Coordinates of C-alpha atoms in Angstrom, one line a residue:
R25 CA -63.5 -33.3 57.1
S26 CA -62.6 -36.6 55.6
F27 CA -60.5 -34.9 52.9
E28 CA -58.9 -32.7 55.6
R29 CA -57.9 -35.8 57.5
L30 CA -56.5 -37.4 54.3
A31 CA -54.7 -34.2 53.4
F32 CA -53.1 -34.1 56.9
A33 CA -52.1 -37.8 56.8
Y34 CA -50.8 -38.1 53.3
P35 CA -47.7 -35.9 53.6
R36 CA -46.7 -38.0 56.7
L37 CA -47.4 -41.3 55.0
L38 CA -45.6 -40.7 51.8
P39 CA -42.1 -40.1 53.3
R40 CA -42.4 -43.5 55.1
A41 CA -43.4 -45.2 51.8
L42 CA -40.5 -43.6 50.0
A43 CA -38.1 -44.8 52.7
R44 CA -39.4 -48.3 52.1
R45 CA -39.8 -48.0 48.4
R46 CA -38.5 -51.5 47.6
A47 CA -41.2 -53.1 49.9
V48 CA -43.9 -50.8 48.3
L49 CA -42.9 -51.7 44.8
G50 CA -42.7 -55.4 45.7
G51 CA -46.2 -55.2 47.2
A52 CA -47.5 -53.5 44.1
F53 CA -46.0 -56.2 41.9
A54 CA -47.5 -58.9 44.2
L55 CA -50.9 -57.3 43.9
F56 CA -50.6 -57.3 40.1
A57 CA -49.5 -61.0 40.1
G58 CA -52.4 -61.9 42.4
A59 CA -54.9 -60.1 40.1
V60 CA -53.5 -62.1 37.1
A61 CA -53.8 -65.3 39.1
L62 CA -57.4 -64.6 39.9
L63 CA -58.4 -64.1 36.3
P64 CA -59.4 -67.7 35.8
L65 CA -61.9 -67.4 38.7
L66 CA -63.8 -64.7 36.8
G67 CA -64.8 -66.9 33.9
T68 CA -65.2 -65.8 30.3
N69 CA -68.1 -65.3 27.9
L70 CA -68.7 -63.3 24.8
V71 CA -71.4 -60.8 25.9
P72 CA -73.8 -60.9 28.8
D73 CA -77.2 -62.3 28.3
L74 CA -79.6 -59.5 27.3
S75 CA -83.0 -59.5 29.0
Q76 CA -85.8 -58.5 26.6
G77 CA -88.9 -59.3 28.6
E78 CA -90.0 -62.2 26.4
F79 CA -88.9 -65.7 25.4
A80 CA -90.3 -68.8 23.8
F81 CA -90.1 -72.6 23.9
R82 CA -90.2 -75.0 21.0
L83 CA -92.0 -78.1 22.1
S84 CA -91.8 -81.6 20.6
L85 CA -93.8 -84.6 21.8
P86 CA -93.0 -88.2 20.7
A87 CA -93.6 -88.9 17.0
G88 CA -97.1 -90.0 16.2
T89 CA -98.7 -87.9 18.9
P90 CA -102.0 -86.7 17.5
L91 CA -102.8 -83.0 17.3
E92 CA -105.5 -83.2 19.9
A93 CA -103.1 -84.7 22.5
T94 CA -100.5 -82.0 21.7
A95 CA -103.1 -79.2 22.1
R96 CA -104.1 -80.8 25.4
V97 CA -100.5 -80.8 26.7
V98 CA -100.1 -77.1 25.7
E99 CA -103.4 -76.3 27.5
Q100 CA -102.2 -78.0 30.7
I101 CA -98.9 -76.1 30.6
E102 CA -100.8 -72.8 30.1
S103 CA -103.1 -73.6 33.0
A104 CA -100.2 -74.2 35.3
L105 CA -98.5 -70.9 34.4
L106 CA -101.3 -68.4 33.8
G107 CA -101.8 -67.7 37.5
D108 CA -98.1 -66.8 37.9
R109 CA -97.6 -63.1 38.2
R110 CA -94.2 -63.4 36.5
F111 CA -96.1 -63.8 33.2
E112 CA -98.2 -61.1 31.6
R113 CA -99.2 -63.0 28.5
I114 CA -98.8 -66.5 27.2
F115 CA -99.8 -67.5 23.7
S116 CA -99.1 -70.8 21.8
V117 CA -99.5 -72.6 18.5
A118 CA -100.0 -76.3 18.3
G119 CA -99.1 -78.2 15.2
S120 CA -96.4 -75.8 13.9
V121 CA -93.1 -74.3 15.0
P122 CA -90.8 -71.8 13.3
S123 CA -88.0 -73.7 11.6
S124 CA -84.4 -72.7 12.3
A125 CA -83.2 -74.8 9.4
S126 CA -85.3 -73.8 6.4
G127 CA -86.7 -70.5 7.6
R128 CA -90.3 -71.7 7.1
P129 CA -92.7 -73.1 9.6
T130 CA -92.3 -76.8 10.3
T131 CA -95.7 -78.5 10.6
G132 CA -96.3 -81.6 12.7
E133 CA -99.1 -82.9 14.9
N134 CA -96.6 -83.5 17.7
L135 CA -95.0 -79.9 17.6
A136 CA -96.0 -76.7 19.5
H137 CA -94.6 -73.3 20.1
M138 CA -95.2 -71.3 23.3
S139 CA -94.3 -67.6 23.8
F140 CA -94.1 -65.9 27.1
V141 CA -94.3 -62.1 27.7
L142 CA -93.2 -60.7 31.1
P143 CA -94.6 -57.6 32.8
E144 CA -93.2 -54.2 32.0
G145 CA -90.1 -53.3 34.0
S146 CA -89.0 -56.9 34.6
R147 CA -85.3 -57.3 35.5
P148 CA -82.9 -59.9 34.2
R149 CA -83.2 -62.0 37.3
D150 CA -87.0 -61.9 36.9
E151 CA -86.6 -63.4 33.4
Q152 CA -84.2 -66.1 34.7
A153 CA -86.7 -67.0 37.4
A154 CA -89.5 -67.1 34.8
V155 CA -87.5 -69.4 32.5
A156 CA -86.7 -71.7 35.4
R157 CA -90.4 -71.9 36.3
V158 CA -91.4 -72.9 32.8
R159 CA -88.7 -75.6 32.8
E160 CA -90.1 -77.0 36.0
V161 CA -93.6 -77.3 34.5
L162 CA -92.2 -78.8 31.2
A163 CA -90.3 -81.4 33.2
L164 CA -93.6 -82.8 34.5
F165 CA -94.4 -84.1 31.0
E166 CA -92.6 -87.3 30.0
G167 CA -91.2 -87.5 26.5
L168 CA -91.5 -83.7 26.0
D169 CA -88.5 -82.1 24.4
A170 CA -88.2 -78.3 24.9
E171 CA -85.8 -75.8 23.4
L172 CA -85.5 -72.2 24.7
E173 CA -85.6 -69.3 22.1
R174 CA -85.0 -65.6 22.7
P175 CA -85.6 -62.7 20.3
A176 CA -82.5 -62.1 18.2
V177 CA -81.3 -58.6 19.0
L178 CA -77.6 -59.1 18.6
A179 CA -76.3 -61.2 15.7
L180 CA -74.6 -63.8 17.9
R181 CA -74.3 -67.5 17.5
P182 CA -75.7 -69.8 20.2
P183 CA -73.2 -70.2 23.1
V184 CA -72.4 -73.8 22.2
V185 CA -72.3 -74.9 18.5
V186 CA -70.7 -78.0 17.2
Q187 CA -70.4 -78.4 13.4
V188 CA -70.7 -81.9 12.0
F189 CA -69.5 -82.5 8.5
A190 CA -70.4 -85.5 6.2
E191 CA -71.3 -85.8 2.5
D192 CA -73.8 -88.6 3.0
L193 CA -77.0 -87.3 4.5
D194 CA -77.7 -90.5 6.4
V195 CA -74.2 -90.4 7.9
L196 CA -74.6 -86.8 8.7
D197 CA -77.9 -87.5 10.5
R198 CA -76.4 -90.3 12.6
A199 CA -73.3 -88.2 13.5
A200 CA -75.5 -85.3 14.5
S201 CA -77.6 -87.6 16.7
V202 CA -74.4 -89.0 18.4
T203 CA -73.1 -85.5 19.0
A204 CA -76.4 -84.3 20.4
G205 CA -76.6 -87.3 22.7
A206 CA -73.1 -86.6 24.1
L207 CA -73.9 -83.0 24.8
R208 CA -77.1 -83.9 26.6
E209 CA -75.0 -85.8 29.1
L210 CA -72.9 -82.8 30.0
R211 CA -73.9 -80.9 33.1
G212 CA -74.6 -77.2 32.6
L213 CA -76.1 -77.6 29.1
A214 CA -79.7 -77.2 28.2
D215 CA -81.8 -77.0 25.0
V216 CA -79.6 -79.3 23.0
A217 CA -80.9 -79.3 19.4
T218 CA -79.7 -80.2 15.9
S219 CA -80.3 -78.4 12.6
V220 CA -81.2 -81.8 11.0
E221 CA -84.9 -81.5 10.8
P222 CA -87.2 -84.0 9.0
G223 CA -88.8 -82.5 5.9
S224 CA -92.1 -83.3 4.2
P225 CA -92.8 -86.9 3.1
E226 CA -91.6 -87.6 -0.4
V227 CA -91.6 -90.3 -3.1
R228 CA -88.2 -91.1 -4.5
V229 CA -87.9 -93.0 -7.8
E230 CA -84.6 -94.9 -8.2
V231 CA -84.1 -95.9 -11.8
D232 CA -82.4 -99.3 -12.4
R233 CA -80.1 -98.1 -15.2
D234 CA -79.1 -101.6 -16.2
R235 CA -82.7 -102.8 -16.6
A236 CA -83.7 -99.6 -18.3
A237 CA -80.8 -99.8 -20.7
A238 CA -81.8 -103.4 -21.6
L239 CA -85.3 -102.2 -22.4
G240 CA -83.9 -99.3 -24.4
V241 CA -85.1 -96.4 -22.2
S242 CA -83.0 -93.8 -20.4
A243 CA -83.4 -92.4 -16.9
E244 CA -84.2 -89.0 -18.3
A245 CA -87.0 -90.5 -20.4
V246 CA -88.5 -92.2 -17.3
G247 CA -88.3 -88.9 -15.3
D248 CA -89.8 -86.9 -18.1
S249 CA -92.7 -89.4 -18.4
L250 CA -93.4 -89.3 -14.7
R251 CA -93.4 -85.5 -14.8
R252 CA -95.9 -85.4 -17.6
Q253 CA -98.2 -87.8 -15.8
I254 CA -98.0 -86.4 -12.3
R255 CA -97.6 -82.6 -12.8
G256 CA -98.8 -82.5 -16.4
D257 CA -98.3 -80.2 -19.3
V258 CA -100.3 -77.2 -20.3
V259 CA -101.6 -78.2 -23.8
G260 CA -104.1 -75.4 -24.4
Q261 CA -106.2 -72.6 -22.9
F262 CA -109.9 -72.3 -22.0
R263 CA -111.2 -68.8 -22.5
E264 CA -114.2 -67.5 -20.5
G265 CA -114.7 -63.8 -21.1
E266 CA -111.4 -62.0 -20.4
E267 CA -110.1 -64.9 -18.3
R268 CA -107.8 -67.5 -19.7
I269 CA -107.5 -70.8 -17.9
G270 CA -104.7 -73.3 -18.8
I271 CA -105.7 -76.8 -19.8
R272 CA -103.3 -79.3 -18.1
L273 CA -103.1 -82.8 -19.4
R274 CA -102.0 -85.4 -16.8
A275 CA -102.9 -88.8 -15.3
S276 CA -106.2 -89.3 -13.6
E277 CA -106.5 -88.4 -9.9
R278 CA -106.9 -92.0 -8.9
A279 CA -103.5 -92.8 -10.5
R280 CA -101.6 -90.1 -8.6
E281 CA -103.4 -89.6 -5.3
R282 CA -101.3 -92.1 -3.4
A283 CA -97.6 -92.7 -3.3
S284 CA -98.1 -96.4 -4.0
S285 CA -99.9 -95.5 -7.2
V286 CA -96.6 -94.2 -8.8
E287 CA -95.5 -97.8 -9.4
T288 CA -98.5 -98.4 -11.6
L289 CA -97.9 -95.4 -13.9
R290 CA -96.8 -96.3 -17.4
V291 CA -93.6 -95.7 -19.3
R292 CA -93.5 -96.0 -23.1
L293 CA -90.5 -97.8 -24.6
P294 CA -88.9 -96.8 -27.9
N295 CA -90.6 -99.8 -29.6
G296 CA -94.0 -98.6 -28.5
T297 CA -94.4 -101.1 -25.7
V298 CA -95.9 -99.7 -22.5
V299 CA -94.5 -101.0 -19.2
P300 CA -95.2 -99.9 -15.5
V301 CA -92.6 -97.8 -13.7
S302 CA -91.9 -100.8 -11.4
A303 CA -90.4 -102.6 -14.4
V304 CA -87.5 -100.1 -14.6
A305 CA -87.3 -98.4 -11.2
R306 CA -87.9 -98.7 -7.5
V307 CA -90.3 -96.4 -5.8
L308 CA -89.4 -95.5 -2.2
E309 CA -91.5 -93.6 0.3
E310 CA -89.3 -91.6 2.8
R311 CA -88.9 -88.2 4.5
G312 CA -86.1 -86.0 3.2
P313 CA -84.3 -83.2 5.1
A314 CA -86.0 -79.9 5.6
A315 CA -82.8 -78.1 4.4
I316 CA -79.3 -79.0 3.4
H317 CA -76.7 -76.7 4.9
R318 CA -73.2 -76.2 3.5
A319 CA -70.1 -74.8 5.2
K320 CA -66.4 -74.8 4.1
G321 CA -67.4 -76.6 0.9
G322 CA -69.2 -79.6 2.6
R323 CA -72.5 -80.6 4.0
V324 CA -72.9 -79.6 7.7
A325 CA -75.3 -80.1 10.6
E326 CA -75.1 -77.9 13.6
V327 CA -75.7 -79.2 17.1
T328 CA -76.5 -76.2 19.4
A329 CA -77.0 -75.8 23.2
R330 CA -77.5 -73.1 25.7
S331 CA -76.2 -72.7 29.2
P332 CA -77.2 -70.5 32.2
A333 CA -73.5 -70.6 33.4
T334 CA -71.6 -67.3 33.4
D335 CA -68.2 -69.1 32.8
L336 CA -68.8 -70.0 29.2
G337 CA -65.1 -70.4 28.5
R338 CA -64.7 -73.3 31.0
L339 CA -67.9 -74.9 29.7
L340 CA -66.7 -74.7 26.1
E341 CA -63.4 -76.4 27.2
R342 CA -65.5 -79.3 28.5
V343 CA -67.5 -79.4 25.3
R344 CA -64.3 -79.4 23.3
E345 CA -63.0 -82.4 25.2
T346 CA -66.2 -84.2 24.7
V347 CA -66.3 -83.6 21.0
S348 CA -62.7 -84.7 20.5
A349 CA -63.6 -88.0 22.2
L350 CA -66.6 -88.7 20.1
R351 CA -66.8 -91.9 18.0
L352 CA -68.5 -90.7 14.8
P353 CA -69.6 -92.8 11.8
V354 CA -67.0 -93.2 9.1
G355 CA -66.9 -90.2 6.9
A356 CA -68.1 -87.7 9.5
T357 CA -66.0 -85.1 11.4
A358 CA -66.9 -82.6 14.1
E359 CA -65.4 -79.3 15.2
M360 CA -66.3 -76.4 17.5
A361 CA -67.9 -73.2 16.2
G362 CA -70.3 -70.6 17.5
Q363 CA -69.2 -68.4 20.4
D364 CA -66.1 -70.5 21.0
R365 CA -64.7 -69.1 17.7
E366 CA -66.1 -65.6 18.3
I367 CA -64.6 -65.4 21.7
A368 CA -61.1 -66.3 20.4
V369 CA -61.3 -63.8 17.6
S370 CA -62.8 -61.0 19.8
F371 CA -60.4 -61.5 22.7
A372 CA -57.4 -61.5 20.3
S373 CA -58.4 -58.3 18.6
L374 CA -59.1 -56.5 21.9
R375 CA -55.7 -57.6 23.3
L376 CA -54.1 -56.0 20.2
A377 CA -56.2 -52.9 20.8
L378 CA -55.1 -52.7 24.4
A379 CA -51.4 -53.1 23.5
L380 CA -51.8 -50.4 20.8
A381 CA -53.6 -48.1 23.3
V382 CA -50.7 -48.4 25.8
F383 CA -48.1 -47.8 23.0
L384 CA -49.9 -44.7 21.7
V385 CA -50.2 -43.3 25.3
Y386 CA -46.5 -43.9 25.8
V387 CA -45.6 -42.2 22.5
V388 CA -47.7 -39.1 23.3
M389 CA -46.2 -38.8 26.8
A390 CA -42.7 -39.3 25.5
M391 CA -43.1 -36.4 23.0
Q392 CA -44.6 -34.1 25.7
F393 CA -42.1 -35.0 28.4
E394 CA -39.2 -35.2 26.0
S395 CA -38.2 -38.3 28.0
L396 CA -38.3 -42.1 27.7
L397 CA -38.1 -42.6 31.4
H398 CA -41.0 -40.6 32.9
P399 CA -43.6 -42.1 30.5
F400 CA -42.5 -45.5 31.8
V401 CA -43.1 -44.4 35.3
I402 CA -46.6 -43.1 34.4
L403 CA -47.5 -46.3 32.6
L404 CA -47.2 -48.2 35.9
A405 CA -50.7 -46.9 36.6
V406 CA -52.0 -49.3 33.9
P407 CA -51.2 -52.6 35.8
L408 CA -52.3 -50.9 39.0
G409 CA -55.6 -50.3 37.3
V410 CA -55.8 -53.9 36.3
V411 CA -55.7 -54.8 40.0
G412 CA -58.8 -52.7 40.7
A413 CA -60.6 -53.9 37.6
V414 CA -60.1 -57.6 38.5
A415 CA -61.2 -56.9 42.1
A416 CA -64.4 -55.1 40.9
L417 CA -65.3 -57.9 38.5
L418 CA -64.8 -60.5 41.2
L419 CA -66.9 -58.6 43.7
T420 CA -69.7 -58.1 41.3
G421 CA -69.6 -61.6 39.9
T422 CA -69.0 -60.3 36.4
A423 CA -67.3 -62.5 33.9
V424 CA -64.6 -61.3 31.6
N425 CA -66.3 -60.5 28.3
V426 CA -66.0 -58.3 25.3
I427 CA -67.6 -55.4 27.0
A428 CA -65.3 -55.6 30.1
L429 CA -62.3 -55.8 27.8
I430 CA -63.5 -52.6 26.0
G431 CA -63.6 -51.0 29.4
L432 CA -60.0 -52.1 30.0
V433 CA -59.0 -50.4 26.8
V434 CA -60.8 -47.3 27.9
L435 CA -59.1 -47.6 31.3
A436 CA -55.7 -47.6 29.8
G437 CA -56.3 -44.2 28.4
I438 CA -57.7 -42.5 31.4
V439 CA -55.9 -44.2 34.3
V440 CA -52.7 -42.5 33.4
N441 CA -54.2 -39.0 33.9
N442 CA -53.5 -38.8 37.6
A443 CA -50.0 -40.1 37.2
I444 CA -49.3 -37.4 34.5
V445 CA -50.5 -34.7 36.9
L446 CA -48.3 -36.0 39.7
V447 CA -45.2 -36.5 37.7
D448 CA -45.5 -33.1 36.0
A449 CA -45.8 -31.4 39.4
V450 CA -42.7 -33.3 40.6
N451 CA -40.7 -32.2 37.5
R452 CA -41.7 -28.6 38.0
R453 CA -40.4 -28.6 41.6
R454 CA -37.2 -30.3 40.6
W455 CA -36.6 -27.6 37.9
E456 CA -37.0 -25.1 40.7
G457 CA -34.2 -26.7 42.6
T458 CA -36.1 -28.8 45.1
G459 CA -34.7 -32.2 46.1
V460 CA -36.3 -35.4 44.8
V461 CA -38.0 -36.5 48.1
E462 CA -39.1 -32.9 48.9
A463 CA -40.5 -32.6 45.3
L464 CA -42.4 -35.8 45.6
V465 CA -43.9 -35.0 48.9
G466 CA -44.8 -31.4 47.9
A467 CA -46.2 -32.4 44.5
G468 CA -48.3 -35.2 46.1
S469 CA -49.7 -32.8 48.7
A470 CA -50.5 -30.1 46.1
R471 CA -52.0 -32.5 43.6
L472 CA -54.0 -34.6 46.0
R473 CA -57.2 -32.6 45.7
P474 CA -57.2 -32.5 41.8
I475 CA -56.4 -36.2 41.6
L476 CA -59.2 -37.1 44.0
M477 CA -61.7 -34.8 42.3
T478 CA -60.9 -36.2 38.9
T479 CA -61.4 -39.7 40.1
A480 CA -64.6 -38.9 42.0
T481 CA -66.3 -37.2 39.1
T482 CA -65.5 -40.0 36.7
V483 CA -66.6 -42.7 39.2
L484 CA -69.9 -40.9 40.1
G485 CA -70.6 -40.3 36.4
L486 CA -70.2 -44.1 35.7
L487 CA -72.1 -45.2 38.8
P488 CA -75.6 -45.2 37.3
M489 CA -74.3 -47.3 34.4
A490 CA -72.6 -49.8 36.8
I491 CA -75.8 -50.1 39.0
G492 CA -77.8 -51.0 35.8
L493 CA -80.4 -48.4 35.3
G494 CA -82.5 -48.6 32.2
A495 CA -83.1 -51.2 29.4
G496 CA -80.1 -53.0 28.1
D497 CA -78.1 -52.3 31.3
E498 CA -76.5 -55.8 31.1
L499 CA -74.4 -54.7 28.2
R500 CA -73.2 -51.4 29.8
A501 CA -72.6 -52.5 33.3
P502 CA -69.4 -54.6 32.7
L503 CA -67.7 -51.6 31.1
A504 CA -68.6 -49.3 34.0
V505 CA -67.6 -51.8 36.6
T506 CA -64.2 -52.3 35.0
V507 CA -63.5 -48.6 34.7
I508 CA -64.7 -47.7 38.2
G509 CA -62.7 -50.5 39.9
G510 CA -59.6 -49.9 37.9
L511 CA -59.6 -46.1 38.3
T512 CA -60.3 -46.3 42.0
A513 CA -57.5 -48.7 42.8
A514 CA -55.1 -47.0 40.4
T515 CA -55.7 -43.6 42.1
A516 CA -55.1 -45.0 45.6
L517 CA -52.0 -46.8 44.5
T518 CA -50.7 -44.1 42.2
L519 CA -50.4 -41.7 45.2
V520 CA -47.9 -44.0 46.8
V521 CA -46.4 -46.4 44.2
I522 CA -45.7 -43.9 41.5
P523 CA -43.6 -41.7 43.8
C524 CA -41.7 -44.7 45.0
L525 CA -40.8 -45.8 41.4
Y526 CA -39.9 -42.2 40.5
L527 CA -37.5 -42.1 43.5
A528 CA -36.0 -45.5 42.7
L529 CA -35.2 -44.4 39.1
A530 CA -34.1 -40.9 40.0
G531 CA -31.9 -42.2 42.7
N532 CA -29.9 -44.2 40.2
S533 CA -29.3 -41.1 38.0
R534 CA -26.1 -39.2 38.0
A535 CA -27.7 -35.9 38.9
A536 CA -30.3 -35.9 41.6
A537 CA -31.5 -32.3 41.0
P538 CA -30.8 -29.5 38.6
E539 CA -29.2 -27.3 41.2
A540 CA -26.6 -30.1 41.8
A541 CA -25.3 -30.0 38.2
A542 CA -25.9 -28.3 34.9
A543 CA -26.9 -31.6 33.3
A544 CA -30.3 -33.0 34.3
A545 CA -30.9 -36.6 35.2
P546 CA -31.1 -39.0 32.3
G547 CA -34.5 -38.8 30.6
I548 CA -35.1 -35.2 31.9
A549 CA -34.5 -32.4 29.4
S550 CA -31.9 -29.8 30.4
R551 CA -33.8 -26.8 29.4
P552 CA -35.0 -24.9 32.5
E553 CA -36.7 -22.2 30.6
R554 CA -39.9 -24.3 30.3
S555 CA -41.5 -27.3 31.9
P556 CA -41.0 -30.8 30.4
A557 CA -44.7 -31.2 30.3
E558 CA -45.3 -28.2 28.1
P559 CA -45.5 -28.8 24.4

């Protein structure tokens, strides 16, 4: 009954719209301009956060915290969360965390790693609530630094990454600390961390080359002597049955068990005199970096952060302004990386793909219609589809991301189908001698049911994807929402706006209908023996 009412009202509505075609076309243009103006309200990001039912936190207590105290803090966190039904399992390790810098576990009595597994069937909002609950508990412990980790399913950089470059490691460490401190002051950022991780304690021997040269010994000779005394050389083998055991000659354990003992090791000069290492070198006890990263030919430290905000583009703009205002140590520079760069590259490539899709659709239609004018009329459905796509994204609170842009490229190919059906039916009637207005009204009435059926089947087929049924629905939903919104709005507007544009262009032609003259209107082939839409 609803369709019967629509089929009854449409032939009466269309002539009124055709009589006011300038107002209709102006309204359509205003809708498109409004949709474009609303784009900044949607926000941008690369891809939606993918819920996987588990996450982890890297915990760091103040340096010098004993292992027993770290384990006690972890136990208190577990006790506060174990009774929560949002968690199915919680397991932790005290004294070690996976290292994002070197790829090997980083040990430390003040470090811990806690993993959380959610119940089967948990939704993305459940995971967000669970993460928020863990943060509430962690905030109760003063001096505890926590960094959220998620399983890496997609090879994506963290949302916010700032690369700090410097050749001197001390300068690089200070610059990374300054950058991390500035990012921690920004609202909307969490889990700010730096890739500069302290490595294991080490003993560094700096040879005084002037003093060594005065004594007649080279730096290489000093290093070789220390290597033989500390690591030792295999000077023979001890054989016991079929087993061979190397005999290593080196300094006694008492002389090499402490870092301070390195200064007392002896170095033989060329004249046979034996002097301690302290006579030709300085022995320093320090902690080196866990790993040294390089990018673009220089040493780099990455400062990363995460954000629960959906508008990543606006947040990255604030981060970019903060980074440009940093006062870094001399010799250090900083620049944006991570998803900021990936968003720019992805959006640029998808804009090119959209333009190419529209061009190819136009070329195919121009060849089939043997006209340059009618394909232009049909392509008006694309901006009409953009209106619906923007409205659907706004209503569902979905940001503009790569998946939504892929849906827009898909929409450019399917949204013109209804317009093709309508324009082809109008052309057929005009070739039969019907006037332009009569052809538009008759073709619209005849093609109303096929157009609505095509739209309804496509929308209903995409509806489960848009609702978000099944695992990984966060990645599929933006595409379905874009196509559903764009196709629905384009269908409703196509039935009114496309006939108005067709009449506006046909009214300016020299021949309004084939029966009025032997020559067809510009852009319409003058071969009545077949339809312009036939190949």
